[in-house]
mmCIF file of C-alpha atoms in Angstrom:
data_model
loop_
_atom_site.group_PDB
_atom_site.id
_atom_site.type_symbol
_atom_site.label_atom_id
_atom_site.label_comp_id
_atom_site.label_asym_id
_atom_site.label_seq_id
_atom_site.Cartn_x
_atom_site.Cartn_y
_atom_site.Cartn_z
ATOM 1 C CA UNK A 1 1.520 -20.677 11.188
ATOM 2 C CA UNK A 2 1.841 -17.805 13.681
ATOM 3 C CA UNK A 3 5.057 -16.989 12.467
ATOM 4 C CA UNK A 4 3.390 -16.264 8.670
ATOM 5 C CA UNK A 5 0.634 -15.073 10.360
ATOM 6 C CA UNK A 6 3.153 -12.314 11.605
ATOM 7 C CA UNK A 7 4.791 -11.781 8.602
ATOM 8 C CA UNK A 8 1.665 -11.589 6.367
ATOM 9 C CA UNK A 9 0.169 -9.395 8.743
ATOM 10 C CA UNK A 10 3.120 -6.798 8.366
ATOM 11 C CA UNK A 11 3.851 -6.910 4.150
ATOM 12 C CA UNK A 12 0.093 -6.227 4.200
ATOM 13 C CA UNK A 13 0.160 -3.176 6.803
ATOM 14 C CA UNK A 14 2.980 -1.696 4.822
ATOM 15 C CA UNK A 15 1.060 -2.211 1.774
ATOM 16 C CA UNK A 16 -2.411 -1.302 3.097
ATOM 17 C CA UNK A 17 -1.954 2.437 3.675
ATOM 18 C CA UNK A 18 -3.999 5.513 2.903
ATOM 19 C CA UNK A 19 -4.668 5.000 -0.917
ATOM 20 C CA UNK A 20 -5.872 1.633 -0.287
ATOM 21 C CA UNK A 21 -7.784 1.832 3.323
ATOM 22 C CA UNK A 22 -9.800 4.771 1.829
ATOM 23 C CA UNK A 23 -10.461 3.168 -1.733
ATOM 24 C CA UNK A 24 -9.142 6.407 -3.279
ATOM 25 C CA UNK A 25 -5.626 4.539 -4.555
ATOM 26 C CA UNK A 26 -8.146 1.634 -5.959
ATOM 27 C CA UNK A 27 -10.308 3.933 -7.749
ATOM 28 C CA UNK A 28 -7.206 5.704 -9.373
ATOM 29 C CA UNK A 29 -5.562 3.009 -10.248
ATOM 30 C CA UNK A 30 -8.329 0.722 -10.932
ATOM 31 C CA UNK A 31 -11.996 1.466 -10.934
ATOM 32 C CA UNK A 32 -11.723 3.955 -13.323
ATOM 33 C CA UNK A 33 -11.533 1.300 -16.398
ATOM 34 C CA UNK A 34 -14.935 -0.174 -14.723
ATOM 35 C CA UNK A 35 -14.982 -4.288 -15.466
ATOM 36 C CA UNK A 36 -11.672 -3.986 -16.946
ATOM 37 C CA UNK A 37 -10.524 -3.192 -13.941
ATOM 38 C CA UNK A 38 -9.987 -6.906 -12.457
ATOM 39 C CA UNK A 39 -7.743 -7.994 -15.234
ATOM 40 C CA UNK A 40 -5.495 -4.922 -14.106
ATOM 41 C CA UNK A 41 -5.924 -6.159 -10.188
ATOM 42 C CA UNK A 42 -4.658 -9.860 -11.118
ATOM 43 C CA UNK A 43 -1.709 -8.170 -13.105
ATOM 44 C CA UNK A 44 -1.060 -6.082 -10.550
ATOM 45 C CA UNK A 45 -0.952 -8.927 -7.797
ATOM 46 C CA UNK A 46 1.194 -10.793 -9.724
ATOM 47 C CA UNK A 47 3.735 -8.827 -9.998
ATOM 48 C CA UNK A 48 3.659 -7.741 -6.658
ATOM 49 C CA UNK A 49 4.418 -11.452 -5.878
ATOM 50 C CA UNK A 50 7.098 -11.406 -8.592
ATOM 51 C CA UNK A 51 8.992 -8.240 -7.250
ATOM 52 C CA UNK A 52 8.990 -9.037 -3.410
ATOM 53 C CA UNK A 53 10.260 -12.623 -4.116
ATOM 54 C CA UNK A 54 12.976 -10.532 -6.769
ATOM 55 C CA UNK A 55 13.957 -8.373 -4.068
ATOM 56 C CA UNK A 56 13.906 -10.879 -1.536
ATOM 57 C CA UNK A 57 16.686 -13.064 -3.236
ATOM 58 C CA UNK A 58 18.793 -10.343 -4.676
ATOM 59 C CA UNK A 59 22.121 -9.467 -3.407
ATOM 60 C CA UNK A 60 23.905 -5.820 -4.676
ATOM 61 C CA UNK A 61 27.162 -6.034 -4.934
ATOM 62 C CA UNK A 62 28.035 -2.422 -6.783
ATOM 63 C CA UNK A 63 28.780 0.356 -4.106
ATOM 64 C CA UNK A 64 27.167 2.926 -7.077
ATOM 65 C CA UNK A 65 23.672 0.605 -7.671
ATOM 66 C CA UNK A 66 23.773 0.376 -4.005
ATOM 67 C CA UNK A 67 23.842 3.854 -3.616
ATOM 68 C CA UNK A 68 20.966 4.888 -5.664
ATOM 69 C CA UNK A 69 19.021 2.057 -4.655
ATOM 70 C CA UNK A 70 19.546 3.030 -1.271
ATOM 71 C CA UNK A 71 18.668 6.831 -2.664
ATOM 72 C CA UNK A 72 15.239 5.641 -4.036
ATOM 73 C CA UNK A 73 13.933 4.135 -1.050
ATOM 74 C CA UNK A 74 14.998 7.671 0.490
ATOM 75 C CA UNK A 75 12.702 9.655 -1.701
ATOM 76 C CA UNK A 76 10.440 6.715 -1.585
ATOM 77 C CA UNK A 77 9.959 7.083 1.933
ATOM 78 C CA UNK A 78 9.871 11.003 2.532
ATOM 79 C CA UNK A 79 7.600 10.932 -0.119
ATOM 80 C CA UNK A 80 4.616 8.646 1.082
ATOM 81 C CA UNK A 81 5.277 9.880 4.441
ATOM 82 C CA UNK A 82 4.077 13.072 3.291
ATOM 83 C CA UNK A 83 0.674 11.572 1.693
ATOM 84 C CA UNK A 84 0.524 9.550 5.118
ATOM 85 C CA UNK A 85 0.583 12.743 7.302
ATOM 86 C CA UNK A 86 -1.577 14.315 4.891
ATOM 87 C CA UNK A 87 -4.403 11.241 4.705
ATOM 88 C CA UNK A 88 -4.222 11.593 8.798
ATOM 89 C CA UNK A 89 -4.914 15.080 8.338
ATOM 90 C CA UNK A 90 -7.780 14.788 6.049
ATOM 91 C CA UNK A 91 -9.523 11.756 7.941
ATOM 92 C CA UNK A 92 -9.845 13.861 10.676
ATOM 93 C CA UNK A 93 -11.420 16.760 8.521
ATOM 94 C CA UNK A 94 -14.067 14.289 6.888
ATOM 95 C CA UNK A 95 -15.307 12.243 9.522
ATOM 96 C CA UNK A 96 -14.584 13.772 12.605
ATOM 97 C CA UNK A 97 -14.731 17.443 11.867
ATOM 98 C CA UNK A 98 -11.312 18.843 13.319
ATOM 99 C CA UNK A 99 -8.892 20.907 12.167
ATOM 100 C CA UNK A 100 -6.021 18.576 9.600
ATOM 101 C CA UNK A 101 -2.950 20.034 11.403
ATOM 102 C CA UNK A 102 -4.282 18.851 14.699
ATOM 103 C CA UNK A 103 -4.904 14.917 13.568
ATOM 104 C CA UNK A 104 -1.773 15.442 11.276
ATOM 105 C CA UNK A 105 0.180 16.127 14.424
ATOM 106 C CA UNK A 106 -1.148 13.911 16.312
ATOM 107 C CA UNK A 107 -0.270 11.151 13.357
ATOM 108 C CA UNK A 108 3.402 12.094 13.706
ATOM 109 C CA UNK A 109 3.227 11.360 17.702
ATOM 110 C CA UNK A 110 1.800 8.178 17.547
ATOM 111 C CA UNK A 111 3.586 7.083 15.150
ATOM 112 C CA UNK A 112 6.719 8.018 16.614
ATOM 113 C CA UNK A 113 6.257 6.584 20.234
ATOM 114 C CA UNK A 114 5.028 2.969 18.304
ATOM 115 C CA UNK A 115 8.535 3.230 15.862
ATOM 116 C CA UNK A 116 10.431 3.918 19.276
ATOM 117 C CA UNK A 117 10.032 0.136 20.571
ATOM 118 C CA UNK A 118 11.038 -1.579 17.706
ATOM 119 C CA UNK A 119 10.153 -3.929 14.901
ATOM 120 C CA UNK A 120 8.327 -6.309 17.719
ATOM 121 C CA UNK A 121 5.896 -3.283 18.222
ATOM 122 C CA UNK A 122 5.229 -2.633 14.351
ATOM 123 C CA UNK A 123 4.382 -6.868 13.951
ATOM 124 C CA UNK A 124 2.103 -6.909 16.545
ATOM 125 C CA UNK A 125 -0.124 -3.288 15.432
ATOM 126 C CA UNK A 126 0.180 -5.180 12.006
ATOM 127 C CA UNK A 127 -1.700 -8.452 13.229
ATOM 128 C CA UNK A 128 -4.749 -6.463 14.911
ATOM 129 C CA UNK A 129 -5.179 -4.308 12.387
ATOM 130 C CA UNK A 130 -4.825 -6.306 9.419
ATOM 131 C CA UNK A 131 -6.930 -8.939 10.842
ATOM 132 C CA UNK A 132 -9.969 -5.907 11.695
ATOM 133 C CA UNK A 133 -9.810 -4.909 8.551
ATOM 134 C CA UNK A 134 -9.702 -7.932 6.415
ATOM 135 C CA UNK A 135 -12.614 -8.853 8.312
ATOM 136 C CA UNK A 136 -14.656 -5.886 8.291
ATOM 137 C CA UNK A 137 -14.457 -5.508 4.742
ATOM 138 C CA UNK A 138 -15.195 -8.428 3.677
ATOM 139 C CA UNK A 139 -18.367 -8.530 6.364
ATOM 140 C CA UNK A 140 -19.589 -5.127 4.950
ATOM 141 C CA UNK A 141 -19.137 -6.778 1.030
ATOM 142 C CA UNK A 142 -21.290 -9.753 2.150
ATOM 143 C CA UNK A 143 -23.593 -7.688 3.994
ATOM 144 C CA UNK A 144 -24.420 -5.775 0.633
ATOM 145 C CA UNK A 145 -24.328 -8.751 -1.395
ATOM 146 C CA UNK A 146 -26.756 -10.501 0.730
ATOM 147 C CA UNK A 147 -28.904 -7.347 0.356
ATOM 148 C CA UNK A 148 -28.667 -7.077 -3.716
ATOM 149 C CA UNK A 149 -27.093 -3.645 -2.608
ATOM 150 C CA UNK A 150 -24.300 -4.647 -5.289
ATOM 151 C CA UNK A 151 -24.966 -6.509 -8.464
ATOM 152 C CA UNK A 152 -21.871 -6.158 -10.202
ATOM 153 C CA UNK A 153 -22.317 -7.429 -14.112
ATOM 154 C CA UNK A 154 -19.687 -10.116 -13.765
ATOM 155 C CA UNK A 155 -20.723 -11.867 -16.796
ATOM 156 C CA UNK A 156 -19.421 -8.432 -18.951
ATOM 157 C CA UNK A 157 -15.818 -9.957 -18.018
ATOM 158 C CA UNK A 158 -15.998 -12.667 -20.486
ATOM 159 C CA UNK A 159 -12.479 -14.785 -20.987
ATOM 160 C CA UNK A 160 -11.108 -12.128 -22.934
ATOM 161 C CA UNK A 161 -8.416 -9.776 -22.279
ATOM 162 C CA UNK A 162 -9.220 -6.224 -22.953
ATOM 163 C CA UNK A 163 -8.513 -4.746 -26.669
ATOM 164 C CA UNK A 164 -7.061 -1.451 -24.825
ATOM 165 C CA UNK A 165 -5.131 -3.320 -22.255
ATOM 166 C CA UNK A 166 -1.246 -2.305 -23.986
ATOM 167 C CA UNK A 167 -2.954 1.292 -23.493
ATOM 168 C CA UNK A 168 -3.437 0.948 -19.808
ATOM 169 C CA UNK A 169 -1.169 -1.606 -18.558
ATOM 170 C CA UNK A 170 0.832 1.317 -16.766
ATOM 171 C CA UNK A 171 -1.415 1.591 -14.387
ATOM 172 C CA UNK A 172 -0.933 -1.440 -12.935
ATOM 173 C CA UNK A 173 2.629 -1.570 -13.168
ATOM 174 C CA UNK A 174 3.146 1.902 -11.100
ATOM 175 C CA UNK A 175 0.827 0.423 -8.734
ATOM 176 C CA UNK A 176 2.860 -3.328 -8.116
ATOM 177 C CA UNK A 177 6.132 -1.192 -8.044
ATOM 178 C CA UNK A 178 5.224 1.536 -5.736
ATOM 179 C CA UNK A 179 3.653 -0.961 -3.145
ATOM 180 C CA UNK A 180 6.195 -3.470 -3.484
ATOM 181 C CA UNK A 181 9.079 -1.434 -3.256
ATOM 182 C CA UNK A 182 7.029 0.714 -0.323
ATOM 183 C CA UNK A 183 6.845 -3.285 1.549
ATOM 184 C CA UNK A 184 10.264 -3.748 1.068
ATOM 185 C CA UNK A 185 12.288 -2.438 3.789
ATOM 186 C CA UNK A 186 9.337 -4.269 6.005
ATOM 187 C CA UNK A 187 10.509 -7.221 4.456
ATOM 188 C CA UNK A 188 13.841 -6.793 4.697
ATOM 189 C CA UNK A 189 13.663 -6.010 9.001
ATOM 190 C CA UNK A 190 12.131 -9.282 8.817
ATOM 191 C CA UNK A 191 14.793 -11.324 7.186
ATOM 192 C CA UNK A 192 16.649 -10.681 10.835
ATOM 193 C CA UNK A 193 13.426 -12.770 12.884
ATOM 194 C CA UNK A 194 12.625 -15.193 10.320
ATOM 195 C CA UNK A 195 13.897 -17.481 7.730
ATOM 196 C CA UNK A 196 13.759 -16.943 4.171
ATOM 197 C CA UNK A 197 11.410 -20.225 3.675
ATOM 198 C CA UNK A 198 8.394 -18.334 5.706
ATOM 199 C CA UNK A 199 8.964 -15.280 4.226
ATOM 200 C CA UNK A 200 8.653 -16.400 0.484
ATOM 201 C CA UNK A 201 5.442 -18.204 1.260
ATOM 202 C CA UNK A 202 4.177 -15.308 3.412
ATOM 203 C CA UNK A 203 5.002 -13.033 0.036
ATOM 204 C CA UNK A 204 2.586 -15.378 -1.903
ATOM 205 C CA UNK A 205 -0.354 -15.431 0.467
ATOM 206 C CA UNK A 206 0.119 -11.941 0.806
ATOM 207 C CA UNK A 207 -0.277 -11.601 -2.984
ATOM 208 C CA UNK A 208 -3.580 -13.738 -2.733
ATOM 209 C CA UNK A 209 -4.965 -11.709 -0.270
ATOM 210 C CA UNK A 210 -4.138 -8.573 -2.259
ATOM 211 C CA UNK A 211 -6.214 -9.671 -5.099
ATOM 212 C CA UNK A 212 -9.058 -10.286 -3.157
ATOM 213 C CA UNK A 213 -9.192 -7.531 -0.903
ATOM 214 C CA UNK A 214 -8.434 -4.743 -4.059
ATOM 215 C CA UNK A 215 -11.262 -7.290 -6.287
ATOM 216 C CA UNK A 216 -13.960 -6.819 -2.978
ATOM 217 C CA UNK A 217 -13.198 -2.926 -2.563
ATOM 218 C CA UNK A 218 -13.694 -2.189 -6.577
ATOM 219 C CA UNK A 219 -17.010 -4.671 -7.079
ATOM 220 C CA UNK A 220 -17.871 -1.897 -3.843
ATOM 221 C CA UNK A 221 -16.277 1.165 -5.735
ATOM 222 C CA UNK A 222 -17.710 -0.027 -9.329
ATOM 223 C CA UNK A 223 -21.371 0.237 -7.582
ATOM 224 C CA UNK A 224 -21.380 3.177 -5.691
ATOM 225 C CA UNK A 225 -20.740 5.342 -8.656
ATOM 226 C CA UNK A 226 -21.342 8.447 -6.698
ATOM 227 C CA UNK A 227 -18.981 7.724 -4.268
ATOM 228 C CA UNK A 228 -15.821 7.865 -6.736
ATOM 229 C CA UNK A 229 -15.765 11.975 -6.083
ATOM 230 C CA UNK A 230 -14.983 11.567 -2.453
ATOM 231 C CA UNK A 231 -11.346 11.933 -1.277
ATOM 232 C CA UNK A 232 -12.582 9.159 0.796
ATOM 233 C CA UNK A 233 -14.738 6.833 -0.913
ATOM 234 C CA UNK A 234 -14.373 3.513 0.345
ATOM 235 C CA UNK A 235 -15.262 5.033 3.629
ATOM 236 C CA UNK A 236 -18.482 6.172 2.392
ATOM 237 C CA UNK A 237 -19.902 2.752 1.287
ATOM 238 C CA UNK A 238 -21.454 1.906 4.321
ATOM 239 C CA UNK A 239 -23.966 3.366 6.193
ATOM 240 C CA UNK A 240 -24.359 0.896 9.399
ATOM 241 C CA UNK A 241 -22.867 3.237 12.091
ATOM 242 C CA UNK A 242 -21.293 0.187 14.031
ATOM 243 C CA UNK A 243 -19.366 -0.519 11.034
ATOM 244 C CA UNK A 244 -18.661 3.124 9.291
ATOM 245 C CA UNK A 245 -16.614 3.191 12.661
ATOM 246 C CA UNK A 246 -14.539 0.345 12.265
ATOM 247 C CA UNK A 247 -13.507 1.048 9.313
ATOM 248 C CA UNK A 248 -12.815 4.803 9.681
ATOM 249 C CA UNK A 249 -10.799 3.654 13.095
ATOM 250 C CA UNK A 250 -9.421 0.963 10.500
ATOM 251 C CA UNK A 251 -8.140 3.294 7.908
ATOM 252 C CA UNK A 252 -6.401 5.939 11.016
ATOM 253 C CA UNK A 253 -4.603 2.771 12.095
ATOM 254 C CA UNK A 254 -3.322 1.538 8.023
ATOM 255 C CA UNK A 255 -1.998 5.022 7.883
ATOM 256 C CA UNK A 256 -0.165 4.789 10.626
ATOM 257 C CA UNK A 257 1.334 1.119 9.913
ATOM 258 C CA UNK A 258 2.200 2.250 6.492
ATOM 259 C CA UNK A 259 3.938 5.725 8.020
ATOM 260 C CA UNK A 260 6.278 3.132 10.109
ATOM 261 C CA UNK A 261 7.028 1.126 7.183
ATOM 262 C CA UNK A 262 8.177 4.265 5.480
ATOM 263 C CA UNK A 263 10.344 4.883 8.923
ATOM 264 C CA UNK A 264 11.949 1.865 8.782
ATOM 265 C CA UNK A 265 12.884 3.012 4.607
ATOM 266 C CA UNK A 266 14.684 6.002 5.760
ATOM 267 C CA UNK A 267 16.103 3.579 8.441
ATOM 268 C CA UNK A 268 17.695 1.467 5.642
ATOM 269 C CA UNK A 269 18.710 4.250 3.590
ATOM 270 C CA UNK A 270 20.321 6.618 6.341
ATOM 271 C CA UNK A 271 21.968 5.540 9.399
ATOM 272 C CA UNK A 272 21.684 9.137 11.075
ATOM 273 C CA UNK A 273 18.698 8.890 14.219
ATOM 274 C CA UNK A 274 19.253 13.129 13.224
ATOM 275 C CA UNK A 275 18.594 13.080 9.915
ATOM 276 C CA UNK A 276 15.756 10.777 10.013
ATOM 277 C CA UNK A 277 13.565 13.091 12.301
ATOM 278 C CA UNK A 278 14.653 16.414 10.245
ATOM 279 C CA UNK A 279 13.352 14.345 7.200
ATOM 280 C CA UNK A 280 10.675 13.399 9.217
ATOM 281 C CA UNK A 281 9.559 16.835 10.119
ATOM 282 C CA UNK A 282 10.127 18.219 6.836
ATOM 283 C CA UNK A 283 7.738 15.697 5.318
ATOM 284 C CA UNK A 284 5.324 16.372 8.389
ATOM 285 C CA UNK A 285 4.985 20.195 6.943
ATOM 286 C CA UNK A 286 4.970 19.095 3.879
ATOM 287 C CA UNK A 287 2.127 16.617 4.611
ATOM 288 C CA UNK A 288 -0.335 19.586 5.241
ATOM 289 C CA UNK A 289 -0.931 19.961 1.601
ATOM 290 C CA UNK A 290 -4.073 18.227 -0.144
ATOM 291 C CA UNK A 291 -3.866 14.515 0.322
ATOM 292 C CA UNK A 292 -5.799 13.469 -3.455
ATOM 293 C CA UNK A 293 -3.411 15.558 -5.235
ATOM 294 C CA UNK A 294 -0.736 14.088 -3.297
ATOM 295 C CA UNK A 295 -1.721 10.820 -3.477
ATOM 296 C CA UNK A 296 -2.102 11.158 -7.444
ATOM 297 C CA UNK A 297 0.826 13.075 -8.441
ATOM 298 C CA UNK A 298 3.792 11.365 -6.244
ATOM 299 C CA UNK A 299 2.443 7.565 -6.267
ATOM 300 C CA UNK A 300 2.449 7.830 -10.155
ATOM 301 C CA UNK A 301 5.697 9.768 -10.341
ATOM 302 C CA UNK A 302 7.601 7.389 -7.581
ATOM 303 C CA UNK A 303 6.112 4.786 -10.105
ATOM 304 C CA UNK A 304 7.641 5.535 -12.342
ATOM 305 C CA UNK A 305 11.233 5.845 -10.652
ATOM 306 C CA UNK A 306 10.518 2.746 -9.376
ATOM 307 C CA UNK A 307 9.804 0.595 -12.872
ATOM 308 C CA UNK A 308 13.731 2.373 -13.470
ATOM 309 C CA UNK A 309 15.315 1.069 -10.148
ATOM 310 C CA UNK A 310 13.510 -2.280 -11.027
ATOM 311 C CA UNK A 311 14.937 -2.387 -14.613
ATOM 312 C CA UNK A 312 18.228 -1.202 -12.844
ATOM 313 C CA UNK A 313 18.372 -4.292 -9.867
ATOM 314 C CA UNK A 314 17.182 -6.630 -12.974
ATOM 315 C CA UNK A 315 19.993 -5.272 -15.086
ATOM 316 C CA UNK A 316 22.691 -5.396 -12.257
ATOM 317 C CA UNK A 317 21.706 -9.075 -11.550
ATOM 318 C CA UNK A 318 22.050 -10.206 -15.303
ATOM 319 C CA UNK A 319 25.991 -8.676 -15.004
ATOM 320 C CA UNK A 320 26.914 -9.990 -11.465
ATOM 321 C CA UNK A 321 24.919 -13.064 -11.126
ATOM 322 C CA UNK A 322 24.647 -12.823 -7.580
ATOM 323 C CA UNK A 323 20.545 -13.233 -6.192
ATOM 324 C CA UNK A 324 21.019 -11.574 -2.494
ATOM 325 C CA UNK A 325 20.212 -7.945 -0.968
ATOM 326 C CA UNK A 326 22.455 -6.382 1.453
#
């Protein structure tokens, strides 16, 4: 159990990053079609669960599909890495008052000197962190419950699917690719410490727990109505000082477990120590920028590069009928 504890604790981490730790992602992605929303979030889990196990099994043997796999998770990388920086940056502005290139610096030092002892040192941040923040979010949900501070019309759900849902399945589609293909150079460091057995049922629990965690942050989201024009709204929802802290200091940490996920992408894709700290620093500079711009316009674009590269692995399985990554 403290093995899929372990492994749990990192998918999520890599998963769990700026978008999601301040609600903004959620809200994008989600909370914007209101009780709609949680037929999207079980879709999108799902799949999530579909495409890890997918990736988990399959083996490429074409040099070329290799190649721009290999290529994707490249961009894939620099790019979040820049909307990590940036988030860093912009916590710092909103909650603490100091200048974004100060905390946006100091995002690309920590994370640096963590990434520098190894995959042990990224498993262990993962299992503190993930464990804080599953369980302050889930005390602060409670907490409102218990107070009638959220009285979410579940019974508008109904049993029925959404007339408009063909319309705005996309959304949850970039959203299960992007994460899933963001968690899966975690996934595959961790097919070197453990067997393939505890990482497929770590990949469903981690699915499970996705659900609920996105379902408890939009009931939150759904409420707060005038909370959905913050860069930073989940972080916003609660007023208890105690616990505003927690889960500020919660989403600094998620940014930083998601930046080393994306370190250990560029460490898949190039084998150059050089070249992964010029592409580091270039997407450090570039991270300055606006992080809900960011945030909008490359997760949605990488989306949709991503729904090609999985049509592209699918395709390449059908032909060479092999089921294992490199």
């Amino acid at each position: 159990m403290g093995r899929i504890f372990a492994i749990i604790s990192t998918i999520l981490g890599s998963i769990i990053g700026a978008g999601f730790s301040t609600g903004q992602e959620i809200f994008y992605f989600f909370s914007q079609f209101k009780e709609k929303s949680f037929f999207y979030i079980g879709f999108s889990s799902i799949l999530i669960f579909l495409i890890l196990l997918y990736l988990v099994n399959i083996r490429i043997k074409s040099r070329i599909i290799l190649m721009i796999f290999k290529s994707y998770i490249l961009l894939f990388s620099v790019i979040t890495l820049i909307v990590m920086f940036s988030a860093f940056g912009q916590l710092g502005v909103e909650f603490l008052g100091v200048s974004k290139y100060i905390f946006t610096l100091l995002c690309f030092v920590l994370s640096i000197a963590i990434f520098k002892h190894g995959l042990l040192a990224v498993i262990n941040m993962n299992k503190v962190v993930v464990s804080i923040l599953i369980t302050a979010l889930i005390f602060v949900f409670l907490k409102a419950w218990h107070k009638n501070e959220i009285m979410f019309q579940f019974e508008s759900l109904r049993c029925t699917l959404p007339k408009d849902i063909l319309n705005h399945l996309i959304f949850p589609l970039l959203y299960s690719t992007y994460n899933s293909l963001l968690a899966f150079p975690v996934v595959n460091g961790l097919k070197e410490r453990f067997c393939q057995k505890e990482i497929k049922i770590s990949i469903g629990i981690s699915s499970i727990i996705i659900f609920f965690l996105l379902s408890i942050i939009n009931v939150m989201l759904l409420w707060e109505a005038n909370l959905q024009t913050s860069q930073m709204p989940l972080l916003k929802v609660e007023k208890n000082i105690i616990l505003h802290f927690i889960l500020v200091t919660c989403a600094f940490l998620e940014i930083l477990t998601t930046t080393l996920a994306n370190y250990m992408g560029l460490s898949y894709s190039i084998k150059n120590p050089k070249a992964e700290f010029v592409i580091i620093i270039l997407s450090l500079i570039l991270g300055f920028n606006e992080f809900q711009e960011l945030l909008r316009k490359l997760y949605s674009l990488m989306g949709y590069i991503g729904l090609g590269i999985i049509a592209m692995l699918s395709l390449s399985t059908l032909l060479l009928k092999d089921r294992r990554l490199k």
